[in-house]
mmCIF file of C-alpha atoms in Angstrom:
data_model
loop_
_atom_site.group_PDB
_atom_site.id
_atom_site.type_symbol
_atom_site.label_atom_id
_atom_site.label_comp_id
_atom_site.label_asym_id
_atom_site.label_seq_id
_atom_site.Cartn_x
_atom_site.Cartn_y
_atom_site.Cartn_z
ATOM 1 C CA UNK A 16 -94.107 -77.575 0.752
ATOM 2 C CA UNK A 17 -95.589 -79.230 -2.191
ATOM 3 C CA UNK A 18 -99.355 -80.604 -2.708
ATOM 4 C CA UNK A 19 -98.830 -83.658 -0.808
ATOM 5 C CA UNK A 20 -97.725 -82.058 1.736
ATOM 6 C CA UNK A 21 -99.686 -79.594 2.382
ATOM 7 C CA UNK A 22 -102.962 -82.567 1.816
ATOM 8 C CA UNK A 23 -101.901 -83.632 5.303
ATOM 9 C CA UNK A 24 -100.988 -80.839 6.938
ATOM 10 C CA UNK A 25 -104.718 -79.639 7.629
ATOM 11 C CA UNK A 26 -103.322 -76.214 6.714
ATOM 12 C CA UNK A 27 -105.471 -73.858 4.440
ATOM 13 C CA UNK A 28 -103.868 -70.741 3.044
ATOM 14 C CA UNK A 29 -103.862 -68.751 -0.481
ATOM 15 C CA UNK A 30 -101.107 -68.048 -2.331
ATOM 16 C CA UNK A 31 -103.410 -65.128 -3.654
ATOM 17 C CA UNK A 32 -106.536 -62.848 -2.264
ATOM 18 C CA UNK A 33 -109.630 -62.054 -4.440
ATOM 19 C CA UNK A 34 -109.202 -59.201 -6.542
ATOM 20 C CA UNK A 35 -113.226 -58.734 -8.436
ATOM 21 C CA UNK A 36 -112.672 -58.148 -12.345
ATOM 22 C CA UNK A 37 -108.644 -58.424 -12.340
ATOM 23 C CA UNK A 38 -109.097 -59.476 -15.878
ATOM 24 C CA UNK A 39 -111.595 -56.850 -16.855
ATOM 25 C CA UNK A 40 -114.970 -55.349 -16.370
ATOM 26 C CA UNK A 41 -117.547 -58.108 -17.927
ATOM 27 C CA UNK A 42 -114.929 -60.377 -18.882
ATOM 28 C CA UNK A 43 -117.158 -63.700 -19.734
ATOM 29 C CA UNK A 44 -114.355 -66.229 -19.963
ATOM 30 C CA UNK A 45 -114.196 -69.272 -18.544
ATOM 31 C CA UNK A 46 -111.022 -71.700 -16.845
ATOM 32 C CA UNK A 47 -110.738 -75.066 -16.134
ATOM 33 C CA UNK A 48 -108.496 -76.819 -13.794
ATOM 34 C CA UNK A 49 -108.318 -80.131 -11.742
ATOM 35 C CA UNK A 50 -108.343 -79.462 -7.869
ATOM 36 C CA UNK A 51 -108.310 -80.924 -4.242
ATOM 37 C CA UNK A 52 -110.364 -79.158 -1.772
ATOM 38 C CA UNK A 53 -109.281 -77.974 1.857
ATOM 39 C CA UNK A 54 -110.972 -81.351 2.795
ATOM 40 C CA UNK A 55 -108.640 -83.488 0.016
ATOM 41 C CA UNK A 56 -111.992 -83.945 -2.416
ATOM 42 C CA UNK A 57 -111.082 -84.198 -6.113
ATOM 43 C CA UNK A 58 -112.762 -81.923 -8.266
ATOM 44 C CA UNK A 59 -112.764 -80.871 -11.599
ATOM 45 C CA UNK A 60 -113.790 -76.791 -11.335
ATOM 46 C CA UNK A 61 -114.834 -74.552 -14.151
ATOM 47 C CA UNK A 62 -113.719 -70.361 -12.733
ATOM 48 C CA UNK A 63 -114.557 -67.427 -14.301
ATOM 49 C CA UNK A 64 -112.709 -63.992 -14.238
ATOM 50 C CA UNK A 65 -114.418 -62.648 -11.134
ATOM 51 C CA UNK A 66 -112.644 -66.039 -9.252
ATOM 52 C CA UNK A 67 -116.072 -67.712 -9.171
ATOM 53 C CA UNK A 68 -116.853 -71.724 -9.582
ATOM 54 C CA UNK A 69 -119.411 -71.915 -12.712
ATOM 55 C CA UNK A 70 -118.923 -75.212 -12.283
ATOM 56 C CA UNK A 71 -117.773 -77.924 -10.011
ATOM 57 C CA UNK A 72 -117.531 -82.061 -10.293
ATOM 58 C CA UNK A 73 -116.542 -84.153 -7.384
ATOM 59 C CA UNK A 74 -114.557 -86.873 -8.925
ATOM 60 C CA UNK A 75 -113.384 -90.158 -7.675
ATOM 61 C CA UNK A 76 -109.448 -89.547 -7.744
ATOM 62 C CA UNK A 77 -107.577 -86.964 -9.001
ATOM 63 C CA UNK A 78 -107.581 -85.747 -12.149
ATOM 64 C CA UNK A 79 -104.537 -84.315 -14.029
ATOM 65 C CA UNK A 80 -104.923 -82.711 -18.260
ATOM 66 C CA UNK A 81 -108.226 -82.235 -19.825
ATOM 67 C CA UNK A 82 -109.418 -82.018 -23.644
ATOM 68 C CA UNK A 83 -111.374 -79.130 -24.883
ATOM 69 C CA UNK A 84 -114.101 -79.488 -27.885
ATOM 70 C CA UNK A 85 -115.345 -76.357 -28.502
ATOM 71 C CA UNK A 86 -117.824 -77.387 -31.441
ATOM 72 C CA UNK A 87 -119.352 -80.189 -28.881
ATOM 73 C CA UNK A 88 -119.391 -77.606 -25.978
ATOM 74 C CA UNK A 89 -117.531 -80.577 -23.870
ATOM 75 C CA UNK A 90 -114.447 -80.801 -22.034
ATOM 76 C CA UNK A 91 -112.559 -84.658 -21.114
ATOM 77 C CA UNK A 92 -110.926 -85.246 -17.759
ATOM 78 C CA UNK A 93 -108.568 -87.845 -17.262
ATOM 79 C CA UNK A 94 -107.559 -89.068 -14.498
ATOM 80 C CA UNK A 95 -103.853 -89.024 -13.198
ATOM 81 C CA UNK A 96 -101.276 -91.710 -14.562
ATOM 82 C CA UNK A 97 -101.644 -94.701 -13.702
ATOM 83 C CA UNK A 98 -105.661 -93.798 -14.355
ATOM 84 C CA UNK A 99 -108.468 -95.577 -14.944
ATOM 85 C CA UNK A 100 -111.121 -93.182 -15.757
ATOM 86 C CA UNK A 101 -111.849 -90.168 -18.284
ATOM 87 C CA UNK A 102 -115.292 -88.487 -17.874
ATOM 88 C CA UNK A 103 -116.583 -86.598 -20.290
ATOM 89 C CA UNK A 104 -118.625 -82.967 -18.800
ATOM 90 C CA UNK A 105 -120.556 -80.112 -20.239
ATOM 91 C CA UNK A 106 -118.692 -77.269 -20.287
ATOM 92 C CA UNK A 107 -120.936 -74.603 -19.402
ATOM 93 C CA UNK A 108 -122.490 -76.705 -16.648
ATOM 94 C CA UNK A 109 -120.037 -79.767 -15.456
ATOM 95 C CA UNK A 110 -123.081 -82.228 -15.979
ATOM 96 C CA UNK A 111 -121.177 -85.427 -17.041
ATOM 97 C CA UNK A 112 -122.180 -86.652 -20.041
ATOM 98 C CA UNK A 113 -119.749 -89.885 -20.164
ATOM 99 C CA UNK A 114 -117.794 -91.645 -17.995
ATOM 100 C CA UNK A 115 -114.992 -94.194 -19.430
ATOM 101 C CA UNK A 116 -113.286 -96.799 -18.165
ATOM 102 C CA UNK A 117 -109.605 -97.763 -18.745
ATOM 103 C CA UNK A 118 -109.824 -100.680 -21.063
ATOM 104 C CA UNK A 119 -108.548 -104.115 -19.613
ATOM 105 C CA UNK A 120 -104.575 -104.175 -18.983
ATOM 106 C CA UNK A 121 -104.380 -100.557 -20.272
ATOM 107 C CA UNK A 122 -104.115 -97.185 -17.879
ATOM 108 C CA UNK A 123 -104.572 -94.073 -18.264
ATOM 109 C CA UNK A 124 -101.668 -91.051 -18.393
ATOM 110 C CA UNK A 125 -103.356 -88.111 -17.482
ATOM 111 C CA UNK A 126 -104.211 -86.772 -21.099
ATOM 112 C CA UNK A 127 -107.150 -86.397 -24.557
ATOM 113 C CA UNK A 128 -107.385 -84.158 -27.056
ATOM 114 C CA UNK A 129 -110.084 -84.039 -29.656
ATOM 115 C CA UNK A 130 -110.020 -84.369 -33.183
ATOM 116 C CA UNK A 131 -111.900 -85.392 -36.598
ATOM 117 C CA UNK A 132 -114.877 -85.973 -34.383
ATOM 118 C CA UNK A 133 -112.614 -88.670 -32.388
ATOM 119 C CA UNK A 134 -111.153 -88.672 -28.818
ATOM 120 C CA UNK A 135 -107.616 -89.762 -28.306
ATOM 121 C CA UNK A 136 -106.172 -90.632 -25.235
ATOM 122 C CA UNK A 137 -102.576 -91.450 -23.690
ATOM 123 C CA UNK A 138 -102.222 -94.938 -22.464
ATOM 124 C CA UNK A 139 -100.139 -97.732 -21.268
ATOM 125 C CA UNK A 140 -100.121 -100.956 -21.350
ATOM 126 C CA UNK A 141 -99.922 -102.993 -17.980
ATOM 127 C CA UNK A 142 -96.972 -105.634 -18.243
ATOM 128 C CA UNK A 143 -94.607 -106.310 -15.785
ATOM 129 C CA UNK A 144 -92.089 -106.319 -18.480
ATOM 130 C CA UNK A 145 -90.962 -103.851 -21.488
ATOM 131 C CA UNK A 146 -92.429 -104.522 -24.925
ATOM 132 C CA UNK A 147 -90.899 -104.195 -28.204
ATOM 133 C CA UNK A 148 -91.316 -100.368 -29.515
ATOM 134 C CA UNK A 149 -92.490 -99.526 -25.830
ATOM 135 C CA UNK A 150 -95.637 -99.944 -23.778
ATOM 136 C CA UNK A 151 -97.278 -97.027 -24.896
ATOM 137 C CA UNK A 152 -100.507 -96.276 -26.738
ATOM 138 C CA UNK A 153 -103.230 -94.081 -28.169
ATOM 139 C CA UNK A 154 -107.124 -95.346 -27.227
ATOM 140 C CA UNK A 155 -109.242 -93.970 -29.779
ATOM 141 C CA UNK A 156 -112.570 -93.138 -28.817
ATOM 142 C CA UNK A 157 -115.677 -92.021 -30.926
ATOM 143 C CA UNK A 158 -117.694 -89.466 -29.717
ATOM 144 C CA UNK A 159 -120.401 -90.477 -32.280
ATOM 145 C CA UNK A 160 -121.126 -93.268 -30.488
ATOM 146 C CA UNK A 161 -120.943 -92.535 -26.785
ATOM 147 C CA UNK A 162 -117.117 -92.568 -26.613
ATOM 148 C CA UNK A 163 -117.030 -96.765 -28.107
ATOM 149 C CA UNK A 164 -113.361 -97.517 -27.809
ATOM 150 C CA UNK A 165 -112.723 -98.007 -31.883
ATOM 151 C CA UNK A 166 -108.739 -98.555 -32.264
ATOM 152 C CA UNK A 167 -105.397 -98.614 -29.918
ATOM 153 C CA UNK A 168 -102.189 -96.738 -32.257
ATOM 154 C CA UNK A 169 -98.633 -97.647 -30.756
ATOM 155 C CA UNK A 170 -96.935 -94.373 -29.720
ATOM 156 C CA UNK A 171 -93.293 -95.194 -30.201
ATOM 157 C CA UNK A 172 -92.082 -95.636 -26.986
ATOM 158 C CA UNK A 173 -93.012 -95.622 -22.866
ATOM 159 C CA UNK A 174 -95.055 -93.173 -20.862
ATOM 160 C CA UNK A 175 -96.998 -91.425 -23.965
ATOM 161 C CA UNK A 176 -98.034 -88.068 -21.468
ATOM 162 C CA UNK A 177 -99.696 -84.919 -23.345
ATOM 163 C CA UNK A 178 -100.637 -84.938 -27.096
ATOM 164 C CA UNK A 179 -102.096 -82.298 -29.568
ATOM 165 C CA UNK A 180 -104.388 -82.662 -32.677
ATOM 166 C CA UNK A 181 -102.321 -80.549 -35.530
ATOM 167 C CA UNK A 182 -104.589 -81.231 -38.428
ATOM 168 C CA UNK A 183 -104.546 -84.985 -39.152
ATOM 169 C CA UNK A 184 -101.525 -85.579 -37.397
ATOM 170 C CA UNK A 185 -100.994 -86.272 -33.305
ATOM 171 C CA UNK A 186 -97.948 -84.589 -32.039
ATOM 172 C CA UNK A 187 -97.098 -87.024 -29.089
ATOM 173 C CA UNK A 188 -94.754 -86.454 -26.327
ATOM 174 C CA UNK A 189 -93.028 -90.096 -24.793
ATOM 175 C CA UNK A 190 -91.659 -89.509 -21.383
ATOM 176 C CA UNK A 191 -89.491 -92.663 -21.711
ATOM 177 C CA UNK A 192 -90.670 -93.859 -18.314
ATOM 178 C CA UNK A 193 -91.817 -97.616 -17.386
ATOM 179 C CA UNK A 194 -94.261 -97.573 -14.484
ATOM 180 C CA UNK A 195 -97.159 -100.039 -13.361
ATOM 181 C CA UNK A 196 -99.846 -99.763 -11.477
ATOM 182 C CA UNK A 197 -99.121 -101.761 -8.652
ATOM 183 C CA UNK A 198 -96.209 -99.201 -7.704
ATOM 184 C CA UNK A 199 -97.515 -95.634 -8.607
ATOM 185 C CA UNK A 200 -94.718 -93.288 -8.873
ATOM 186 C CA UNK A 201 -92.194 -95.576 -9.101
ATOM 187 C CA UNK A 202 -89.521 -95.411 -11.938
ATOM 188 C CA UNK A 203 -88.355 -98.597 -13.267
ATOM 189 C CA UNK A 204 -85.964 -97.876 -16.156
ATOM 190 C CA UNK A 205 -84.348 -94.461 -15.157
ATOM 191 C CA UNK A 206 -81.085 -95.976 -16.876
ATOM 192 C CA UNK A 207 -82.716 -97.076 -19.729
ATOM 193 C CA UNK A 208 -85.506 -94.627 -20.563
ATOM 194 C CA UNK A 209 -86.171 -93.407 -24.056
ATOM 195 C CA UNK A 210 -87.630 -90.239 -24.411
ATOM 196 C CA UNK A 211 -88.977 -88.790 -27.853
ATOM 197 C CA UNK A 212 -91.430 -86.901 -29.475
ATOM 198 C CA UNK A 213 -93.190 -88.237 -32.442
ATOM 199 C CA UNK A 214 -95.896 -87.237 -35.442
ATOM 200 C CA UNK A 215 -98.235 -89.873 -35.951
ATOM 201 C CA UNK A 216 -101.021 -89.977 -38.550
ATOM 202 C CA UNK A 217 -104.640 -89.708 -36.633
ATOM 203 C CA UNK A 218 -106.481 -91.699 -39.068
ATOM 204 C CA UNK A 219 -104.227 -94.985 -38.981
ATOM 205 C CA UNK A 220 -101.753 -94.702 -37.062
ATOM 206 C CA UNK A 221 -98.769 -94.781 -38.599
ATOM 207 C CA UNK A 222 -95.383 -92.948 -36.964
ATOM 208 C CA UNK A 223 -94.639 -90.433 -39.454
ATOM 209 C CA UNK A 224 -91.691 -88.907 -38.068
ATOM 210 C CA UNK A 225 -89.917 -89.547 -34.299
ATOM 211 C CA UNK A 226 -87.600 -86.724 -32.738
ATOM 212 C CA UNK A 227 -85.054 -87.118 -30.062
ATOM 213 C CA UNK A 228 -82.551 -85.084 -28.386
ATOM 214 C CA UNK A 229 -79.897 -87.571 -28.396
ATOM 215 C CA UNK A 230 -78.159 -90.611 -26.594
ATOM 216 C CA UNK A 231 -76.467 -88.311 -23.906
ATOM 217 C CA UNK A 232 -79.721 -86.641 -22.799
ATOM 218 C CA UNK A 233 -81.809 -89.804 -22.025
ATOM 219 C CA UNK A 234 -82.707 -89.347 -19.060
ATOM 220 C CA UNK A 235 -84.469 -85.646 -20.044
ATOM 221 C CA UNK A 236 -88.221 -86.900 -20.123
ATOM 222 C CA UNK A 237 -90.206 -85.092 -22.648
ATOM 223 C CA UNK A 238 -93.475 -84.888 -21.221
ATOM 224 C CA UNK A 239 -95.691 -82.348 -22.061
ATOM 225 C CA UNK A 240 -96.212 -79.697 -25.097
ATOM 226 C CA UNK A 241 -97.795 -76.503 -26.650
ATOM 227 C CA UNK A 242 -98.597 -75.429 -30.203
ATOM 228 C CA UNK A 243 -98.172 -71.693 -31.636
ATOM 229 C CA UNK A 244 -100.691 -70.954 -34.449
ATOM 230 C CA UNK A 245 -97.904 -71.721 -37.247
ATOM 231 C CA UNK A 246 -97.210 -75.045 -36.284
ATOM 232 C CA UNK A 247 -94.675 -74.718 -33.850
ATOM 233 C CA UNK A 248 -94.532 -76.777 -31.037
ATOM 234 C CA UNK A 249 -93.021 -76.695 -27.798
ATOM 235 C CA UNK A 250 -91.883 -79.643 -25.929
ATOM 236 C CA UNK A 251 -91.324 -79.262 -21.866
ATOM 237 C CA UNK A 252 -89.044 -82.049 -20.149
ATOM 238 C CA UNK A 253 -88.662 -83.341 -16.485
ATOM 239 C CA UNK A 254 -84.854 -84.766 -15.860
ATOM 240 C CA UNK A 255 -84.742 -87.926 -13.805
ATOM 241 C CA UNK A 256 -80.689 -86.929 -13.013
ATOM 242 C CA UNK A 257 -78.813 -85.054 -10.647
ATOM 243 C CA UNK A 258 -80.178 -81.609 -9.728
ATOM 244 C CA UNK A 259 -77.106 -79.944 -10.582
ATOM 245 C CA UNK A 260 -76.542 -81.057 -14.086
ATOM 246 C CA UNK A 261 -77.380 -78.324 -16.917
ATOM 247 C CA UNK A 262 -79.569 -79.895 -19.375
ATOM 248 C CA UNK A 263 -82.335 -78.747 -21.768
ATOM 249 C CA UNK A 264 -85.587 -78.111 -20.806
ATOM 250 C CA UNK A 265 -87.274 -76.770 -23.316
ATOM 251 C CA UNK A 266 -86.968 -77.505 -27.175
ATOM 252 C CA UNK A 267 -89.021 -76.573 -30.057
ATOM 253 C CA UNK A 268 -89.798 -78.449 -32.919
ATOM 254 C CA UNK A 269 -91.062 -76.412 -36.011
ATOM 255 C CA UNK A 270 -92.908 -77.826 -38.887
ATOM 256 C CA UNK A 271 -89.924 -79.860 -41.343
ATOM 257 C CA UNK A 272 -87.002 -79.254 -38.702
ATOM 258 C CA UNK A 273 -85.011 -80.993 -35.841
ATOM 259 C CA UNK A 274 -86.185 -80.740 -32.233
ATOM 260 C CA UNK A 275 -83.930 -77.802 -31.495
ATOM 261 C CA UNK A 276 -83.404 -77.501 -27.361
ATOM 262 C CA UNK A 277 -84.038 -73.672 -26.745
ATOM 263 C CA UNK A 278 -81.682 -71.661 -24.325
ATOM 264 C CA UNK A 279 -82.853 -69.500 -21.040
ATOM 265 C CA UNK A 280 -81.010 -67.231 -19.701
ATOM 266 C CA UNK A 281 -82.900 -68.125 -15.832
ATOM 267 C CA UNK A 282 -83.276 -71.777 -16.479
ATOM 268 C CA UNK A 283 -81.880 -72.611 -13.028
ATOM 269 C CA UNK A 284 -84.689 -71.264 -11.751
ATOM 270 C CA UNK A 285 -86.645 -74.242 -12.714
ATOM 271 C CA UNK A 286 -85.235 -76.732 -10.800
ATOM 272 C CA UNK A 287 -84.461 -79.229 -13.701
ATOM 273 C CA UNK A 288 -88.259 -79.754 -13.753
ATOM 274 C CA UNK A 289 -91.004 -78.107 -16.325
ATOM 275 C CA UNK A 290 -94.354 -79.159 -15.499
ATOM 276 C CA UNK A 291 -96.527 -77.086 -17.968
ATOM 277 C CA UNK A 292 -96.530 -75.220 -20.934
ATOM 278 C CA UNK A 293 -98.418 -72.779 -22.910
ATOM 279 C CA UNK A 294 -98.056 -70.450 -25.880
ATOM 280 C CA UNK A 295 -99.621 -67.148 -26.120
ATOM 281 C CA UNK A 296 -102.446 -66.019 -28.291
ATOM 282 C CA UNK A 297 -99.716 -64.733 -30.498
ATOM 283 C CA UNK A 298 -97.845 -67.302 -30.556
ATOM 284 C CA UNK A 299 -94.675 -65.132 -29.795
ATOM 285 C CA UNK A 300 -94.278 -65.648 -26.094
ATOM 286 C CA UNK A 301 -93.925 -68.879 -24.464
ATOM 287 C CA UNK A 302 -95.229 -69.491 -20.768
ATOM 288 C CA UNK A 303 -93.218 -72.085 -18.300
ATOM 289 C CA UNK A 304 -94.238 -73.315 -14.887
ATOM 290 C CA UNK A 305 -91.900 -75.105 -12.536
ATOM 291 C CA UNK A 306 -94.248 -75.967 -9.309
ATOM 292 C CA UNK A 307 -90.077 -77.377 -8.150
ATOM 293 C CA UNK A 308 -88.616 -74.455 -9.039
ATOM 294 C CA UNK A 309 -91.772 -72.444 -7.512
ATOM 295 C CA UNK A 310 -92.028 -69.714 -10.717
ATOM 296 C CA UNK A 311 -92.946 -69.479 -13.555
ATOM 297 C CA UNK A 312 -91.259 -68.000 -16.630
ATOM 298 C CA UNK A 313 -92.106 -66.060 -19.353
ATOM 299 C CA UNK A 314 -89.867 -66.358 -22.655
ATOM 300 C CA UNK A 315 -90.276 -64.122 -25.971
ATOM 301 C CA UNK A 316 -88.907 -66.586 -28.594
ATOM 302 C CA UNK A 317 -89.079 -64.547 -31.616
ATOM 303 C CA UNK A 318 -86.655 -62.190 -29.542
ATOM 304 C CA UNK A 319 -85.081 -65.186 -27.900
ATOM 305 C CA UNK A 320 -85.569 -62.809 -24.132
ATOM 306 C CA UNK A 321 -86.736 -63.927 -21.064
ATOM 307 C CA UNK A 322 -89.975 -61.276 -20.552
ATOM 308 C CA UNK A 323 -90.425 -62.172 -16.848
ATOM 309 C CA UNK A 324 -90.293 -64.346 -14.011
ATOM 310 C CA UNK A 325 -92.838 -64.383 -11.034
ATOM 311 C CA UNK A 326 -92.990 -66.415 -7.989
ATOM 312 C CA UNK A 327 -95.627 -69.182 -7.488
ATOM 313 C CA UNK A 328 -94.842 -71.625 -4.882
ATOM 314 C CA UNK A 329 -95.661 -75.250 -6.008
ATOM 315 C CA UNK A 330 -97.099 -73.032 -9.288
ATOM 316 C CA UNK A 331 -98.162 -75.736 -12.032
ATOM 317 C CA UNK A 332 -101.397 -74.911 -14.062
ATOM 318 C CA UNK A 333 -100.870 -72.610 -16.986
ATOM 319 C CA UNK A 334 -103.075 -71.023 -19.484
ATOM 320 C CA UNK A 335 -102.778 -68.464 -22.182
ATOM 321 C CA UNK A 336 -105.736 -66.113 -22.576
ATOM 322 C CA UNK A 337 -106.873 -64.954 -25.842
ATOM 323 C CA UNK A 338 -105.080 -61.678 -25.014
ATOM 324 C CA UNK A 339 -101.256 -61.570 -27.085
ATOM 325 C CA UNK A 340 -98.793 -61.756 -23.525
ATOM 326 C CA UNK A 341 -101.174 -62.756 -21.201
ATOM 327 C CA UNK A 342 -101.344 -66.282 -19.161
ATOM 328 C CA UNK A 343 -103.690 -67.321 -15.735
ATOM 329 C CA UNK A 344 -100.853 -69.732 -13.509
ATOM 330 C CA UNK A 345 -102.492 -71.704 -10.770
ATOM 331 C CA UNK A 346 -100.455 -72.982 -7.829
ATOM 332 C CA UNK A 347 -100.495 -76.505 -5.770
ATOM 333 C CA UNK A 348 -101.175 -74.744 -2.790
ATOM 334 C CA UNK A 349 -103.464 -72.376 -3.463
ATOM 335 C CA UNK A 350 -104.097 -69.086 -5.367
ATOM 336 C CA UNK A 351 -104.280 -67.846 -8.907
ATOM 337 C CA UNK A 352 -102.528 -65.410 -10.410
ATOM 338 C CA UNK A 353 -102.418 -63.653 -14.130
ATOM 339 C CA UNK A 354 -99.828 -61.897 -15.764
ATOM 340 C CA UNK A 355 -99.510 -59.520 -18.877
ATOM 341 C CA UNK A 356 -96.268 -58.322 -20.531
ATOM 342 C CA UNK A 357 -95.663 -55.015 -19.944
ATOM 343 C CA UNK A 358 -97.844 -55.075 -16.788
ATOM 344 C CA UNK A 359 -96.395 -58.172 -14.442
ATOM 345 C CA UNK A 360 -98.709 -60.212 -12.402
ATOM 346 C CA UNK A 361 -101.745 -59.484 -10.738
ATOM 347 C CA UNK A 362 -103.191 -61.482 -7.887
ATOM 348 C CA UNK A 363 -107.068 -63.118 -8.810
ATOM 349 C CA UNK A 364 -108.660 -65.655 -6.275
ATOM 350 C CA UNK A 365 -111.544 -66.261 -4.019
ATOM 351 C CA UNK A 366 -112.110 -68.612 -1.276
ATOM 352 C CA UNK A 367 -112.534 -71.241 -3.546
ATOM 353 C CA UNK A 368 -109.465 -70.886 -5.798
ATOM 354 C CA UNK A 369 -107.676 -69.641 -2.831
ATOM 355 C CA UNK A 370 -108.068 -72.923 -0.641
ATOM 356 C CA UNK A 371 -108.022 -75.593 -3.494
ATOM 357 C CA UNK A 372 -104.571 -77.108 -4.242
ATOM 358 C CA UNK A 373 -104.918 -77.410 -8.345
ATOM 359 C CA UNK A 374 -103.322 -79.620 -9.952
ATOM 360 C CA UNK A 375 -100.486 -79.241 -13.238
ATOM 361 C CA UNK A 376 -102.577 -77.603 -15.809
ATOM 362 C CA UNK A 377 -105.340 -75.431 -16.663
ATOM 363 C CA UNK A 378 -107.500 -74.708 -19.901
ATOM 364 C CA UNK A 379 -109.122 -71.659 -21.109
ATOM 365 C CA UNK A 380 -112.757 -72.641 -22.434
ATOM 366 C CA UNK A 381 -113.289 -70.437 -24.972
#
């Protein structure tokens, strides 16, 4: 059963029960994740470590990655691909602060990030046709000013989906698919799709560098990432082939190298499909979550060894916490749970994590 699913089934059960202080006594921190309620409301929900809402907006659609701006106390929501809204909320309170609109023939692909006092978002353009270089684009957005739309970047390719701020550079993952509006969900170039990952300089623009994993692996889409504290990032794909091909899933691409497709020794447990990522604190051990595959997977890649696996049916939303080996997974159908190397997964949940279907990811507000 996945969210859809279980939206219409009018069934309302936890993948998890409540378990007070499961992360510690007086823990203060703070999680955010994108939701449907048992009535199919889309929220975005701040929860603490006791499983309680400190916050909670009642959107118009559903929402899908958010950016985090710690100096500006403020989180970004965007809206799922094709989008048309981002809204801007207080992160201590979920007061909306802005609300912006998809600018005209442009959507919106589900992702921001902050950085140099700017807000960049993934976009495509609407056209019933490929362009040259792709359709894809980066709407910048200054914050100064009330989030004034200020300058559009080309991101190499189709389907631009999650990016990260690494200094003055945007590390930008192209899924390689060509979708519109009109049809959500559908795929229009599965034979043709382009996937990549490139570097492109915040302040103008420019494509400094643009990774691929090759002719023969074209239909892997590289869709969303993570960054370790040395500059390592990880890149998480979603094949549009045959379930029973083995392809890579996972790749990383270190600062001045190749994107370099990482082996695991239990990747047919995720279906072909990675929907999330996340490093640890540490930077060591890299977090997985397959809501197709139902687990997710836990992968030391200093010692190249798969730590652990745990099951979490339709399981999506992954964090790190600022704890080396630990990460809070959400799941599509209810339920949270955290694990800790060393000490495997505990259950954490109340009514209102248990009975909300969240959606892919989730973001420790520090």
């Amino acid at each position: 059963m996945n969210r859809r699913e279980f939206l219409t089934s009018g069934i309302a059960v936890g993948v998890a029960g409540f378990v007070p202080g499961a992360f510690g006594a007086g823990d203060a921190r703070i999680w955010y994740g994108a939701r449907l309620d048992a009535d199919g409301r889309a929220h975005a929900s701040g929860f603490d470590a006791d499983g309680r809402l400190r916050f909670d907006v009642v959107l118009p659609a559903r929402a899908h990655g958010a950016g985090y701006s710690a100096a500006r106390g403020e989180l970004v929501v965007a809206s799922r691909r094709p989008g048309d809204f981002l809204w801007v909320v207080d992160a201590l309170t979920g007061r909306v602060r802005h609300r912006i609109a998809a600018a005209s023939g442009r959507f919106f692909n589900g992702h921001a990030v902050y950085a140099r006092g700017l807000l960049y978002a993934t976009e495509s353009v609407v056209t019933d046709a490929p362009l040259p270089g792709g359709n894809g684009v980066i709407g910048v957005y200054d914050a100064a000013t009330g989030f004034a739309r200020v300058a559009e970047f080309a991101s190499g390719g189709h389907d631009p989906h999650q990016l990260l701020a690494l200094g003055d550079e945007l590390v930008v993952a192209n899924g390689g698919l060509l979708t519109h509006p009109d049809a959500p969900g559908v795929k229009l170039n599965i034979d043709t799709m382009d996937s990549s990952v490139v570097r492109i300089d915040a302040r103008d623009g420019r494509i400094n560098a643009q990774h691929r994993l090759g002719a023969a692996l074209h239909r892997v889409g590289l869709r969303h990432l993570a960054a370790a504290p040395d500059g390592t990032v990880a890149v998480v794909a979603q094949y549009e082939g045959p379930v029973g091909d083995d392809v890579p899933l996972v790749a990383l691409l270190r600062p001045g190298r190749a994107l370099a497709p990482l082996e695991l020794p239990q990747q047919e447990r995720l279906k072909n499909y990675v929907g999330s990522v996340a490093f640890d604190a540490g930077g060591r051990m890299l977090g997985l979550a397959s809501p197709r595959g139902g687990v997710a997977l836990f992968h030391d890649v200093d010692a190249d060894t798969t730590r652990g696996l745990i099951e979490v049916p339709d399981g999506c939303g992954i964090a790190a916490t600022r704890k080396p080996g630990e990460f809070v997974v959400s799941s599509g159908l209810g339920g949270v749970r955290r694990w800790l190397a060393g000490e495997g997964s505990r259950l954490t949940g109340a009514a209102e994590l248990d009975h909300s279907r969240w959606d892919n990811h989730l973001l420790e507000l520090a």
